[in-house]
GROMACS .gro file of C-alpha atoms in nm:
model
  377
    1MET     CA    1  -2.170   2.205  -0.181
    2THR     CA    2  -2.318   2.218   0.170
    3ALA     CA    3  -2.633   2.046   0.048
    4LEU     CA    4  -2.431   1.764  -0.114
    5THR     CA    5  -2.236   1.719   0.206
    6GLU     CA    6  -2.544   1.699   0.415
    7ARG     CA    7  -2.693   1.449   0.173
    8LEU     CA    8  -2.384   1.226   0.189
    9ARG     CA    9  -2.397   1.240   0.565
   10ALA     CA   10  -2.758   1.133   0.559
   11TYR     CA   11  -2.666   0.830   0.346
   12PRO     CA   12  -2.335   0.692   0.489
   13ARG     CA   13  -2.303   0.433   0.211
   14LEU     CA   14  -2.280   0.699  -0.054
   15THR     CA   15  -1.968   0.850   0.095
   16PRO     CA   16  -1.722   0.573   0.005
   17LEU     CA   17  -1.880   0.538  -0.334
   18ALA     CA   18  -1.843   0.914  -0.392
   19GLY     CA   19  -1.474   0.890  -0.282
   20PHE     CA   20  -1.405   0.601  -0.523
   21ALA     CA   21  -1.582   0.792  -0.804
   22VAL     CA   22  -1.360   1.092  -0.742
   23ALA     CA   23  -1.047   0.888  -0.731
   24ALA     CA   24  -1.148   0.713  -1.059
   25ILE     CA   25  -1.203   1.041  -1.232
   26LEU     CA   26  -0.872   1.180  -1.114
   27LEU     CA   27  -0.679   0.870  -1.216
   28PHE     CA   28  -0.849   0.770  -1.541
   29ALA     CA   29  -0.950   1.109  -1.681
   30VAL     CA   30  -0.762   1.405  -1.520
   31ALA     CA   31  -0.412   1.250  -1.484
   32PRO     CA   32  -0.377   1.130  -1.847
   33ALA     CA   33  -0.505   1.463  -1.969
   34VAL     CA   34  -0.275   1.695  -1.772
   35LEU     CA   35   0.042   1.484  -1.731
   36SER     CA   36   0.307   1.414  -1.991
   37ASP     CA   37   0.396   1.058  -2.087
   38PHE     CA   38   0.700   1.077  -1.862
   39ARG     CA   39   0.515   1.211  -1.563
   40LEU     CA   40   0.225   0.962  -1.616
   41ASN     CA   41   0.483   0.684  -1.611
   42LEU     CA   42   0.619   0.821  -1.286
   43LEU     CA   43   0.280   0.834  -1.136
   44ALA     CA   44   0.224   0.459  -1.234
   45LYS     CA   45   0.542   0.382  -1.043
   46PHE     CA   46   0.416   0.571  -0.739
   47LEU     CA   47   0.093   0.380  -0.757
   48CYS     CA   48   0.287   0.050  -0.727
   49PHE     CA   49   0.445   0.185  -0.405
   50ALA     CA   50   0.094   0.280  -0.287
   51ILE     CA   51  -0.028  -0.079  -0.332
   52VAL     CA   52   0.256  -0.200  -0.112
   53ALA     CA   53   0.179   0.078   0.143
   54ALA     CA   54  -0.188  -0.035   0.161
   55GLY     CA   55  -0.076  -0.383   0.267
   56ILE     CA   56   0.166  -0.234   0.528
   57GLY     CA   57  -0.122  -0.024   0.663
   58LEU     CA   58  -0.320  -0.337   0.724
   59ALA     CA   59  -0.037  -0.530   0.884
   60TRP     CA   60   0.127  -0.247   1.076
   61GLY     CA   61  -0.146   0.008   1.127
   62ARG     CA   62  -0.426  -0.236   1.217
   63GLY     CA   63  -0.223  -0.533   1.328
   64GLY     CA   64   0.079  -0.370   1.500
   65MET     CA   65   0.334  -0.577   1.301
   66LEU     CA   66   0.627  -0.353   1.199
   67THR     CA   67   0.707  -0.514   0.863
   68LEU     CA   68   1.055  -0.401   0.761
   69GLY     CA   69   1.085  -0.667   0.488
   70GLN     CA   70   0.819  -0.601   0.235
   71GLY     CA   71   1.090  -0.563  -0.029
   72VAL     CA   72   1.116  -0.949  -0.023
   73PHE     CA   73   0.764  -1.006  -0.145
   74PHE     CA   74   0.782  -0.700  -0.373
   75GLY     CA   75   1.104  -0.859  -0.527
   76ILE     CA   76   0.955  -1.202  -0.571
   77GLY     CA   77   0.667  -1.069  -0.780
   78ALA     CA   78   0.900  -0.833  -0.968
   79TYR     CA   79   1.155  -1.099  -1.064
   80ILE     CA   80   0.899  -1.347  -1.168
   81MET     CA   81   0.750  -1.092  -1.409
   82ALA     CA   82   1.090  -0.991  -1.530
   83MET     CA   83   1.192  -1.356  -1.596
   84HIS     CA   84   0.870  -1.415  -1.794
   85MET     CA   85   0.927  -1.098  -2.000
   86GLN     CA   86   1.283  -1.191  -2.074
   87LEU     CA   87   1.189  -1.539  -2.185
   88ALA     CA   88   0.905  -1.394  -2.403
   89ASP     CA   89   1.154  -1.154  -2.572
   90ALA     CA   90   1.402  -1.443  -2.629
   91THR     CA   91   1.133  -1.661  -2.791
   92ARG     CA   92   1.021  -1.368  -3.016
   93LEU     CA   93   1.379  -1.317  -3.129
   94GLY     CA   94   1.442  -1.688  -3.178
   95ASN     CA   95   1.703  -1.720  -2.900
   96ASP     CA   96   1.742  -2.007  -2.665
   97VAL     CA   97   1.834  -1.784  -2.366
   98PRO     CA   98   1.778  -1.413  -2.291
   99GLU     CA   99   2.033  -1.172  -2.426
  100PHE     CA  100   2.193  -1.099  -2.088
  101MET     CA  101   2.274  -1.466  -2.049
  102GLU     CA  102   2.447  -1.469  -2.386
  103ILE     CA  103   2.659  -1.179  -2.284
  104SER     CA  104   2.746  -1.352  -1.951
  105GLY     CA  105   2.839  -1.664  -2.133
  106ILE     CA  106   2.540  -1.874  -2.020
  107SER     CA  107   2.428  -2.092  -2.314
  108GLU     CA  108   2.170  -2.318  -2.146
  109LEU     CA  109   1.860  -2.192  -1.975
  110PRO     CA  110   1.858  -2.273  -1.597
  111ALA     CA  111   1.591  -2.516  -1.492
  112PHE     CA  112   1.414  -2.275  -1.251
  113TRP     CA  113   1.357  -2.036  -1.545
  114GLU     CA  114   1.161  -2.278  -1.763
  115PRO     CA  115   0.821  -2.279  -1.578
  116PHE     CA  116   0.792  -1.895  -1.608
  117ALA     CA  117   0.797  -1.906  -1.992
  118ALA     CA  118   0.421  -1.976  -1.981
  119ALA     CA  119   0.214  -1.663  -1.896
  120PRO     CA  120  -0.049  -1.847  -1.682
  121VAL     CA  121   0.223  -2.009  -1.472
  122ALA     CA  122   0.403  -1.673  -1.426
  123ILE     CA  123   0.079  -1.496  -1.318
  124LEU     CA  124  -0.008  -1.780  -1.076
  125ALA     CA  125   0.339  -1.773  -0.925
  126ILE     CA  126   0.316  -1.395  -0.878
  127LEU     CA  127  -0.008  -1.440  -0.692
  128VAL     CA  128   0.087  -1.753  -0.491
  129LEU     CA  129   0.462  -1.742  -0.412
  130PRO     CA  130   0.479  -1.420  -0.205
  131ALA     CA  131   0.173  -1.522  -0.006
  132LEU     CA  132   0.314  -1.878   0.044
  133VAL     CA  133   0.655  -1.742   0.170
  134ALA     CA  134   0.478  -1.507   0.405
  135ALA     CA  135   0.256  -1.788   0.532
  136VAL     CA  136   0.551  -2.015   0.609
  137LEU     CA  137   0.749  -1.729   0.768
  138GLY     CA  138   0.446  -1.600   0.960
  139TYR     CA  139   0.366  -1.950   1.096
  140GLY     CA  140   0.716  -1.995   1.216
  141VAL     CA  141   0.733  -1.652   1.372
  142PHE     CA  142   0.394  -1.576   1.515
  143LYS     CA  143   0.326  -1.931   1.651
  144ARG     CA  144   0.638  -1.881   1.859
  145ARG     CA  145   0.504  -1.547   1.980
  146VAL     CA  146   0.783  -1.335   1.821
  147ARG     CA  147   0.667  -0.982   1.799
  148GLY     CA  148   0.770  -0.619   1.839
  149ALA     CA  149   1.129  -0.525   1.764
  150TYR     CA  150   1.232  -0.888   1.729
  151PHE     CA  151   0.988  -0.937   1.443
  152ALA     CA  152   1.097  -0.616   1.280
  153ILE     CA  153   1.470  -0.711   1.293
  154LEU     CA  154   1.387  -1.055   1.154
  155SER     CA  155   1.189  -0.926   0.862
  156GLN     CA  156   1.464  -0.665   0.779
  157ALA     CA  157   1.727  -0.936   0.795
  158LEU     CA  158   1.526  -1.138   0.544
  159ALA     CA  159   1.520  -0.856   0.299
  160ALA     CA  160   1.889  -0.800   0.335
  161ALA     CA  161   1.962  -1.169   0.285
  162LEU     CA  162   1.748  -1.183  -0.031
  163ALA     CA  163   1.924  -0.878  -0.177
  164ILE     CA  164   2.266  -1.030  -0.113
  165LEU     CA  165   2.159  -1.364  -0.259
  166LEU     CA  166   2.034  -1.204  -0.574
  167THR     CA  167   2.351  -0.990  -0.603
  168GLY     CA  168   2.559  -1.307  -0.646
  169GLN     CA  169   2.339  -1.489  -0.887
  170GLN     CA  170   2.448  -1.414  -1.252
  171ALA     CA  171   2.165  -1.643  -1.379
  172ILE     CA  172   1.915  -1.370  -1.273
  173GLY     CA  173   2.120  -1.062  -1.363
  174GLY     CA  174   2.347  -1.033  -1.055
  175PHE     CA  175   2.375  -0.689  -0.904
  176THR     CA  176   2.264  -0.514  -1.233
  177GLY     CA  177   1.935  -0.702  -1.232
  178LEU     CA  178   1.705  -0.764  -1.528
  179SER     CA  179   1.620  -0.494  -1.780
  180ASP     CA  180   1.567  -0.408  -2.149
  181PHE     CA  181   1.221  -0.551  -2.173
  182ARG     CA  182   1.057  -0.516  -2.517
  183ALA     CA  183   0.704  -0.640  -2.461
  184PHE     CA  184   0.439  -0.699  -2.187
  185PHE     CA  185   0.223  -0.995  -2.270
  186GLY     CA  186   0.261  -0.921  -2.646
  187PHE     CA  187   0.218  -0.542  -2.615
  188LYS     CA  188   0.521  -0.342  -2.719
  189LEU     CA  189   0.649  -0.128  -2.436
  190SER     CA  190   0.790   0.124  -2.676
  191ASP     CA  191   0.435   0.224  -2.768
  192PRO     CA  192   0.304   0.522  -2.564
  193ALA     CA  193  -0.045   0.379  -2.581
  194ASN     CA  194   0.065   0.058  -2.420
  195ARG     CA  195   0.255   0.245  -2.149
  196GLN     CA  196  -0.064   0.437  -2.076
  197MET     CA  197  -0.239   0.100  -2.049
  198LEU     CA  198   0.006   0.001  -1.779
  199PHE     CA  199  -0.091   0.312  -1.590
  200PHE     CA  200  -0.457   0.229  -1.609
  201ILE     CA  201  -0.380  -0.126  -1.490
  202ALA     CA  202  -0.192   0.008  -1.194
  203ALA     CA  203  -0.464   0.267  -1.115
  204GLY     CA  204  -0.742   0.005  -1.132
  205THR     CA  205  -0.543  -0.235  -0.913
  206LEU     CA  206  -0.491   0.031  -0.651
  207LEU     CA  207  -0.865   0.108  -0.638
  208LEU     CA  208  -0.938  -0.263  -0.596
  209VAL     CA  209  -0.682  -0.292  -0.325
  210VAL     CA  210  -0.820   0.002  -0.133
  211ALA     CA  211  -1.172  -0.152  -0.154
  212LEU     CA  212  -1.032  -0.487  -0.029
  213ILE     CA  213  -0.857  -0.322   0.269
  214ARG     CA  214  -1.165  -0.118   0.352
  215GLN     CA  215  -1.381  -0.436   0.348
  216LEU     CA  216  -1.131  -0.610   0.579
  217ASN     CA  217  -1.117  -0.325   0.823
  218ARG     CA  218  -1.486  -0.309   0.849
  219SER     CA  219  -1.535  -0.691   0.896
  220ARG     CA  220  -1.526  -0.892   1.206
  221TYR     CA  221  -1.168  -0.992   1.117
  222GLY     CA  222  -1.069  -0.627   1.111
  223GLU     CA  223  -1.206  -0.582   1.468
  224LEU     CA  224  -1.010  -0.889   1.582
  225LEU     CA  225  -0.690  -0.759   1.427
  226VAL     CA  226  -0.726  -0.433   1.611
  227ALA     CA  227  -0.799  -0.628   1.935
  228VAL     CA  228  -0.483  -0.837   1.885
  229ARG     CA  229  -0.283  -0.521   1.834
  230ASP     CA  230  -0.415  -0.357   2.153
  231ALA     CA  231  -0.470  -0.653   2.390
  232GLU     CA  232  -0.331  -0.976   2.250
  233GLU     CA  233  -0.348  -1.168   2.577
  234ARG     CA  234  -0.719  -1.086   2.617
  235VAL     CA  235  -0.800  -1.207   2.265
  236ARG     CA  236  -0.624  -1.538   2.354
  237PHE     CA  237  -0.821  -1.559   2.670
  238LEU     CA  238  -1.141  -1.525   2.465
  239GLY     CA  239  -1.056  -1.837   2.268
  240TYR     CA  240  -0.891  -1.691   1.959
  241ASP     CA  241  -0.540  -1.768   1.833
  242PRO     CA  242  -0.373  -1.432   1.773
  243ALA     CA  243  -0.103  -1.601   1.563
  244ASN     CA  244  -0.362  -1.701   1.296
  245ILE     CA  245  -0.504  -1.351   1.289
  246LYS     CA  246  -0.157  -1.201   1.235
  247ILE     CA  247  -0.065  -1.461   0.965
  248VAL     CA  248  -0.366  -1.362   0.764
  249ALA     CA  249  -0.279  -0.994   0.768
  250TYR     CA  250   0.083  -1.072   0.689
  251VAL     CA  251  -0.013  -1.291   0.401
  252VAL     CA  252  -0.246  -1.027   0.255
  253ALA     CA  253   0.027  -0.766   0.282
  254ALA     CA  254   0.273  -1.000   0.105
  255PHE     CA  255   0.017  -1.080  -0.161
  256LEU     CA  256  -0.036  -0.711  -0.240
  257ALA     CA  257   0.345  -0.646  -0.243
  258GLY     CA  258   0.396  -0.920  -0.492
  259ILE     CA  259   0.131  -0.779  -0.724
  260ALA     CA  260   0.295  -0.434  -0.697
  261GLY     CA  261   0.630  -0.574  -0.780
  262ALA     CA  262   0.494  -0.749  -1.087
  263LEU     CA  263   0.342  -0.421  -1.208
  264PHE     CA  264   0.657  -0.222  -1.114
  265THR     CA  265   0.885  -0.423  -1.354
  266PRO     CA  266   0.714  -0.334  -1.691
  267ILE     CA  267   0.644   0.020  -1.573
  268VAL     CA  268   0.998   0.113  -1.478
  269GLY     CA  269   1.175  -0.127  -1.717
  270ILE     CA  270   1.430  -0.269  -1.466
  271ILE     CA  271   1.444  -0.466  -1.149
  272SER     CA  272   1.759  -0.514  -0.943
  273PRO     CA  273   1.862  -0.609  -0.585
  274ALA     CA  274   1.877  -0.236  -0.504
  275ASP     CA  275   1.501  -0.218  -0.553
  276ILE     CA  276   1.419  -0.489  -0.298
  277GLY     CA  277   1.673  -0.464  -0.018
  278VAL     CA  278   1.656  -0.296   0.320
  279VAL     CA  279   1.648   0.063   0.196
  280PRO     CA  280   1.343   0.024  -0.021
  281SER     CA  281   1.167  -0.168   0.252
  282ILE     CA  282   1.228   0.124   0.501
  283ALA     CA  283   1.117   0.369   0.232
  284PHE     CA  284   0.778   0.186   0.207
  285LEU     CA  285   0.744   0.213   0.582
  286ILE     CA  286   0.827   0.590   0.585
  287GLY     CA  287   0.552   0.669   0.341
  288VAL     CA  288   0.299   0.478   0.552
  289ALA     CA  289   0.408   0.644   0.880
  290ILE     CA  290   0.396   0.990   0.729
  291GLY     CA  291   0.067   0.939   0.565
  292GLY     CA  292  -0.098   0.788   0.873
  293ARG     CA  293  -0.078   0.406   0.927
  294THR     CA  294  -0.402   0.361   1.109
  295THR     CA  295  -0.623   0.517   0.841
  296LEU     CA  296  -0.749   0.378   0.508
  297LEU     CA  297  -0.608   0.636   0.266
  298GLY     CA  298  -0.319   0.762   0.480
  299PRO     CA  299  -0.067   0.485   0.373
  300VAL     CA  300  -0.170   0.529   0.005
  301LEU     CA  301  -0.145   0.905  -0.010
  302GLY     CA  302   0.168   0.902   0.206
  303ALA     CA  303   0.350   0.660  -0.023
  304ILE     CA  304   0.251   0.865  -0.330
  305GLY     CA  305   0.341   1.198  -0.166
  306VAL     CA  306   0.677   1.082  -0.037
  307ALA     CA  307   0.776   0.921  -0.372
  308TRP     CA  308   0.667   1.234  -0.557
  309ALA     CA  309   0.859   1.461  -0.320
  310GLN     CA  310   1.167   1.240  -0.355
  311THR     CA  311   1.154   1.258  -0.729
  312SER     CA  312   1.078   1.633  -0.750
  313LEU     CA  313   1.316   1.758  -0.472
  314SER     CA  314   1.599   1.521  -0.566
  315GLU     CA  315   1.601   1.685  -0.907
  316SER     CA  316   1.674   2.027  -0.749
  317PHE     CA  317   1.848   1.917  -0.428
  318PRO     CA  318   2.016   1.584  -0.486
  319SER     CA  319   2.186   1.576  -0.146
  320GLY     CA  320   1.916   1.746   0.054
  321TRP     CA  321   1.629   1.509   0.008
  322THR     CA  322   1.762   1.236   0.244
  323TYR     CA  323   1.799   1.483   0.525
  324LEU     CA  324   1.448   1.625   0.468
  325GLN     CA  325   1.294   1.286   0.462
  326GLY     CA  326   1.468   1.193   0.790
  327VAL     CA  327   1.348   1.518   0.953
  328LEU     CA  328   0.992   1.467   0.830
  329PHE     CA  329   0.989   1.114   0.961
  330ILE     CA  330   1.116   1.218   1.299
  331VAL     CA  331   0.861   1.499   1.323
  332VAL     CA  332   0.575   1.268   1.241
  333VAL     CA  333   0.681   0.992   1.467
  334GLY     CA  334   0.759   1.225   1.761
  335PHE     CA  335   0.483   1.482   1.729
  336ILE     CA  336   0.211   1.347   1.502
  337PRO     CA  337   0.194   0.968   1.571
  338ALA     CA  338  -0.126   0.946   1.360
  339GLY     CA  339   0.057   1.087   1.055
  340LEU     CA  340  -0.056   1.365   0.829
  341ALA     CA  341  -0.398   1.205   0.813
  342GLY     CA  342  -0.434   1.276   1.184
  343LEU     CA  343  -0.399   1.645   1.121
  344TRP     CA  344  -0.756   1.680   0.998
  345PRO     CA  345  -0.929   1.574   1.316
  346LEU     CA  346  -0.696   1.805   1.511
  347PHE     CA  347  -0.775   2.095   1.279
  348ARG     CA  348  -1.153   2.026   1.288
  349GLY     CA  349  -1.152   2.020   1.668
  350TRP     CA  350  -0.957   2.340   1.689
  351TRP     CA  351  -1.189   2.511   1.434
  352GLN     CA  352  -1.495   2.406   1.619
  353SER     CA  353  -1.352   2.529   1.945
  354ARG     CA  354  -1.301   2.872   1.793
  355LYS     CA  355  -1.660   2.906   1.682
  356PRO     CA  356  -1.851   3.142   1.897
  357GLU     CA  357  -2.115   2.971   2.113
  358PRO     CA  358  -2.468   3.044   2.012
  359ALA     CA  359  -2.639   3.302   2.228
  360PRO     CA  360  -2.873   3.159   2.487
  361VAL     CA  361  -3.236   3.164   2.387
  362PRO     CA  362  -3.432   3.370   2.645
  363ALA     CA  363  -3.673   3.166   2.841
  364GLU     CA  364  -4.041   3.232   2.788
  365PRO     CA  365  -4.229   3.366   3.090
  366ALA     CA  366  -4.401   3.101   3.279
  367ALA     CA  367  -4.768   3.090   3.222
  368VAL     CA  368  -4.992   3.184   3.520
  369VAL     CA  369  -5.228   2.907   3.603
  370THR     CA  370  -5.537   2.995   3.793
  371GLU     CA  371  -5.762   2.753   3.950
  372GLU     CA  372  -6.130   2.777   3.880
  373LYS     CA  373  -6.374   2.659   4.139
  374VAL     CA  374  -6.612   2.403   4.001
  375GLN     CA  375  -6.944   2.400   4.172
  376VAL     CA  376  -7.103   2.064   4.171
  377ARG     CA  377  -7.483   2.070   4.176
   0.00000   0.00000   0.00000
């Protein structure tokens, strides 16, 4: 093991490849082998949260933008996917409108539903609409130099407004949302093999997202993003527009949240305003903060860990998890600002300080140099 570690240190490029290889083995081989279908489906749900967390890590951890409204972009992707799946099920059953519309007394399909009947249009909308909304909002906010708590409050208000808007719209399910999906692009969701396929899609997407974030962090843009976070006025003095740099990070985070929402819908089987409001947006942020917002894997592992703890502990202590989550968040913010990922450097420094210093090597006695007289004839 020591020899392998030394070899990886000698070749820095092999370290991330080894990390991705280990993650791929755990996700694609170990997890399906040791987890039941129910637990594997839960893990797929957690991976969707991790995708959102990776985008928040870029925007908040690297860019300093406290995004409290990622539920908006998550909801856009989720509802577009849900609408497409509802229309596909209705077409397969020979109905003009989805079943929930028939129950609600809606006999004619609303006009804004019709484009999402085509799979290519739905996929394109999932990829474009969240990013487009983020670009318009980011342009209006960052160009006016709105930042800090004002930006956080504005983004949170946007999430609350969207949740309230969706609650009153019976054409998209109202407060109960959309559910009872039968198929995902022609694959029956009742088949365990197809549900395992959804897990593999989520796992592969997460690995691609981590690779994308790593590349952005190591690029010149990543350096500019950190510079904007730490010294925005100096970056402006150097000739860069900090607003444009922030907009890009905000759009990437929204793009990833939309993809996560689209995967969340078939995996969980339901999407409602309760999944995209203020509370889910804050939950995304808590996972990132606990994991370590300034690191690459901290947000991902933090989101998965918090979601797993919530599911596991809420089964045994339904009323105690909320208090535990709050205490953990306060402890991390107050005493470990770098998150749990920041504990490793602290532990490594403490461990190295405890190692005994090597004994001094005794100095060799100085050689006695004698001068020889050279006679010149």
